[in-house]
């Protein structure tokens, strides 16, 4: 365990090689919390995070890892006005809650969790190939949908039934 930059808590370092369903967000990603919208690197275990599915939940673990993984670039507004609020580089396996016309058009459902790799269109969601990422993964008592730069992302690998 290491101290975070603010000295408020500890984080866990993870492995260097990434599984294909790697989840997490990069430094600077804004997370919605009880204390306001904060950069992910300022969070510590015990913080209360706003989730789509359960309201406020307590952050149990903040895992920081360097990983080599396939990546995608999600452009500003790729999923609607200010969703995300700025361009984001994410692991291709990161799951997003898709709940707009794409969910119905592509999967025949009103909403579902989809890996970003399945939404690559070459314009708004672009495949970047494999590269090194420094990721922050938020851990809770169970998986949740967190707000990250306005996107609704899965906090951990969802159950197989939830995957498109």
CSV table of C-alpha atoms in Angstrom, one decimal:
chain,number,residue,atom,x,y,z
A,1,UNK,CA,0.0,0.0,0.0
A,2,UNK,CA,1.1,3.6,-0.7
A,3,UNK,CA,-0.1,7.0,0.4
A,4,UNK,CA,-2.2,9.1,-2.0
A,5,UNK,CA,-0.9,12.5,-2.9
A,6,UNK,CA,-3.1,14.2,-0.4
A,7,UNK,CA,-2.1,11.9,2.5
A,8,UNK,CA,-5.7,11.1,3.3
A,9,UNK,CA,-5.6,7.3,2.8
A,10,UNK,CA,-4.1,4.4,1.0
A,11,UNK,CA,-4.3,2.9,-2.4
A,12,UNK,CA,-3.3,-0.6,-3.7
A,13,UNK,CA,-0.9,-1.2,-6.5
A,14,UNK,CA,-2.1,-3.7,-9.1
A,15,UNK,CA,-0.4,-6.0,-11.6
A,16,UNK,CA,1.3,-4.7,-14.7
A,17,UNK,CA,-0.4,-6.9,-17.3
A,18,UNK,CA,-4.1,-6.3,-17.9
A,19,UNK,CA,-6.9,-8.8,-18.3
A,20,UNK,CA,-9.1,-8.2,-21.4
A,21,UNK,CA,-12.0,-6.9,-19.3
A,22,UNK,CA,-9.9,-4.3,-17.5
A,23,UNK,CA,-11.9,-1.5,-15.9
A,24,UNK,CA,-10.7,1.8,-14.7
A,25,UNK,CA,-10.2,5.5,-15.5
A,26,UNK,CA,-7.2,7.7,-16.1
A,27,UNK,CA,-5.7,10.4,-13.9
A,28,UNK,CA,-7.8,13.6,-14.0
A,29,UNK,CA,-11.1,11.8,-14.6
A,30,UNK,CA,-13.9,13.6,-12.7
A,31,UNK,CA,-15.9,11.4,-10.4
A,32,UNK,CA,-19.2,12.4,-8.8
A,33,UNK,CA,-19.0,12.2,-5.0
A,34,UNK,CA,-20.9,13.4,-2.0
A,35,UNK,CA,-18.3,16.2,-1.7
A,36,UNK,CA,-18.7,17.3,-5.3
A,37,UNK,CA,-17.0,16.4,-8.5
A,38,UNK,CA,-13.4,15.3,-7.8
A,39,UNK,CA,-10.5,14.0,-9.8
A,40,UNK,CA,-10.2,10.3,-9.3
A,41,UNK,CA,-6.6,10.7,-7.9
A,42,UNK,CA,-8.1,12.7,-5.0
A,43,UNK,CA,-10.4,9.9,-3.9
A,44,UNK,CA,-9.6,7.6,-0.9
A,45,UNK,CA,-11.3,4.6,0.6
A,46,UNK,CA,-14.3,5.8,2.7
A,47,UNK,CA,-15.3,8.5,0.3
A,48,UNK,CA,-19.0,8.4,-0.7
A,49,UNK,CA,-19.4,8.0,-4.5
A,50,UNK,CA,-22.6,8.8,-6.4
A,51,UNK,CA,-23.8,5.8,-8.4
A,52,UNK,CA,-26.6,5.5,-10.9
A,53,UNK,CA,-27.9,2.2,-9.5
A,54,UNK,CA,-27.6,2.7,-5.7
A,55,UNK,CA,-27.2,6.4,-4.9
A,56,UNK,CA,-24.4,7.1,-2.5
A,57,UNK,CA,-22.0,4.2,-1.8
A,58,UNK,CA,-18.8,3.9,0.2
A,59,UNK,CA,-15.6,3.5,-1.8
A,60,UNK,CA,-13.8,0.4,-0.3
A,61,UNK,CA,-10.7,0.2,-2.4
A,62,UNK,CA,-9.0,2.5,-4.9
A,63,UNK,CA,-6.6,0.4,-7.0
A,64,UNK,CA,-4.0,2.1,-9.0
A,65,UNK,CA,-2.2,0.1,-11.7
A,66,UNK,CA,0.0,0.5,-14.7
A,67,UNK,CA,-1.2,-1.8,-17.4
A,68,UNK,CA,-0.6,-2.6,-21.1
A,69,UNK,CA,-4.0,-2.9,-22.7
A,70,UNK,CA,-6.0,-2.2,-25.8
A,71,UNK,CA,-7.3,1.3,-25.6
A,72,UNK,CA,-10.0,3.5,-27.1
A,73,UNK,CA,-10.4,7.3,-27.3
A,74,UNK,CA,-13.9,8.5,-26.5
A,75,UNK,CA,-14.4,12.0,-27.9
A,76,UNK,CA,-16.1,14.9,-26.1
A,77,UNK,CA,-19.9,14.5,-26.5
A,78,UNK,CA,-19.6,11.0,-28.1
A,79,UNK,CA,-22.6,9.8,-26.0
A,80,UNK,CA,-24.7,13.0,-26.0
A,81,UNK,CA,-24.2,16.6,-24.9
A,82,UNK,CA,-21.2,16.7,-22.5
A,83,UNK,CA,-21.1,12.9,-22.2
A,84,UNK,CA,-18.1,12.8,-21.7
A,85,UNK,CA,-17.3,16.4,-20.9
A,86,UNK,CA,-13.9,16.0,-22.6
A,87,UNK,CA,-12.0,13.4,-24.5
A,88,UNK,CA,-11.1,10.2,-22.5
A,89,UNK,CA,-8.7,7.4,-23.1
A,90,UNK,CA,-10.0,4.2,-21.6
A,91,UNK,CA,-9.3,0.4,-21.7
A,92,UNK,CA,-11.2,-1.1,-24.6
A,93,UNK,CA,-12.9,-3.6,-22.2
A,94,UNK,CA,-14.3,-0.9,-20.0
A,95,UNK,CA,-18.1,-1.2,-19.9
A,96,UNK,CA,-20.4,1.7,-20.4
A,97,UNK,CA,-24.1,1.9,-19.7
A,98,UNK,CA,-25.6,2.4,-23.1
A,99,UNK,CA,-29.1,3.9,-22.8
A,100,UNK,CA,-29.7,6.0,-25.9
A,101,UNK,CA,-30.8,5.2,-29.4
A,102,UNK,CA,-27.7,3.0,-29.9
A,103,UNK,CA,-28.9,0.5,-27.3
A,104,UNK,CA,-32.1,0.0,-29.2
A,105,UNK,CA,-30.6,0.1,-32.7
A,106,UNK,CA,-27.6,-2.1,-32.0
A,107,UNK,CA,-29.0,-4.5,-29.4
A,108,UNK,CA,-32.8,-4.2,-29.3
A,109,UNK,CA,-32.8,-3.1,-25.7
A,110,UNK,CA,-33.5,0.1,-23.9
A,111,UNK,CA,-30.2,-0.1,-22.0
A,112,UNK,CA,-27.3,-2.4,-21.3
A,113,UNK,CA,-23.7,-2.6,-20.4
A,114,UNK,CA,-21.4,-2.7,-23.4
A,115,UNK,CA,-17.6,-2.9,-23.7
A,116,UNK,CA,-16.3,0.3,-25.4
A,117,UNK,CA,-14.6,-1.9,-28.0
A,118,UNK,CA,-18.0,-2.8,-29.4
A,119,UNK,CA,-18.9,0.9,-29.9
A,120,UNK,CA,-15.8,1.9,-32.0
A,121,UNK,CA,-17.0,3.9,-34.9
A,122,UNK,CA,-13.8,5.5,-36.0
A,123,UNK,CA,-15.1,9.0,-35.4
A,124,UNK,CA,-16.4,9.4,-31.8
A,125,UNK,CA,-15.0,6.2,-30.3
A,126,UNK,CA,-11.6,5.4,-31.9
A,127,UNK,CA,-9.5,2.3,-31.4
A,128,UNK,CA,-6.0,3.3,-30.4
A,129,UNK,CA,-4.4,-0.1,-30.2
A,130,UNK,CA,-2.4,-1.5,-27.3
A,131,UNK,CA,-0.5,0.9,-25.0
A,132,UNK,CA,0.4,1.6,-21.4
A,133,UNK,CA,-2.3,3.1,-19.1
A,134,UNK,CA,-2.2,4.2,-15.5
A,135,UNK,CA,-5.6,3.3,-14.3
A,136,UNK,CA,-7.6,4.0,-11.1
A,137,UNK,CA,-10.2,1.3,-10.4
A,138,UNK,CA,-12.9,2.0,-7.8
A,139,UNK,CA,-13.9,-1.0,-5.7
A,140,UNK,CA,-17.1,-1.3,-3.7
A,141,UNK,CA,-19.0,-4.1,-1.8
A,142,UNK,CA,-20.5,-5.0,-5.2
A,143,UNK,CA,-20.3,-3.6,-8.8
A,144,UNK,CA,-21.9,-0.2,-9.4
A,145,UNK,CA,-22.4,2.3,-12.2
A,146,UNK,CA,-20.2,5.3,-11.5
A,147,UNK,CA,-20.3,8.7,-13.1
A,148,UNK,CA,-16.9,9.5,-14.7
A,149,UNK,CA,-16.7,12.7,-16.8
A,150,UNK,CA,-20.5,12.4,-17.2
A,151,UNK,CA,-20.3,8.8,-18.6
A,152,UNK,CA,-21.9,5.9,-16.7
A,153,UNK,CA,-19.2,3.3,-16.3
A,154,UNK,CA,-19.2,-0.1,-14.6
A,155,UNK,CA,-17.0,0.0,-11.5
A,156,UNK,CA,-16.0,-3.7,-11.8
A,157,UNK,CA,-16.6,-6.6,-14.1
A,158,UNK,CA,-20.4,-7.1,-14.3
A,159,UNK,CA,-22.1,-10.5,-14.3
A,160,UNK,CA,-22.1,-12.3,-17.7
A,161,UNK,CA,-25.9,-11.7,-18.0
A,162,UNK,CA,-25.4,-8.0,-18.1
A,163,UNK,CA,-22.9,-8.0,-21.1
A,164,UNK,CA,-24.1,-7.5,-24.6
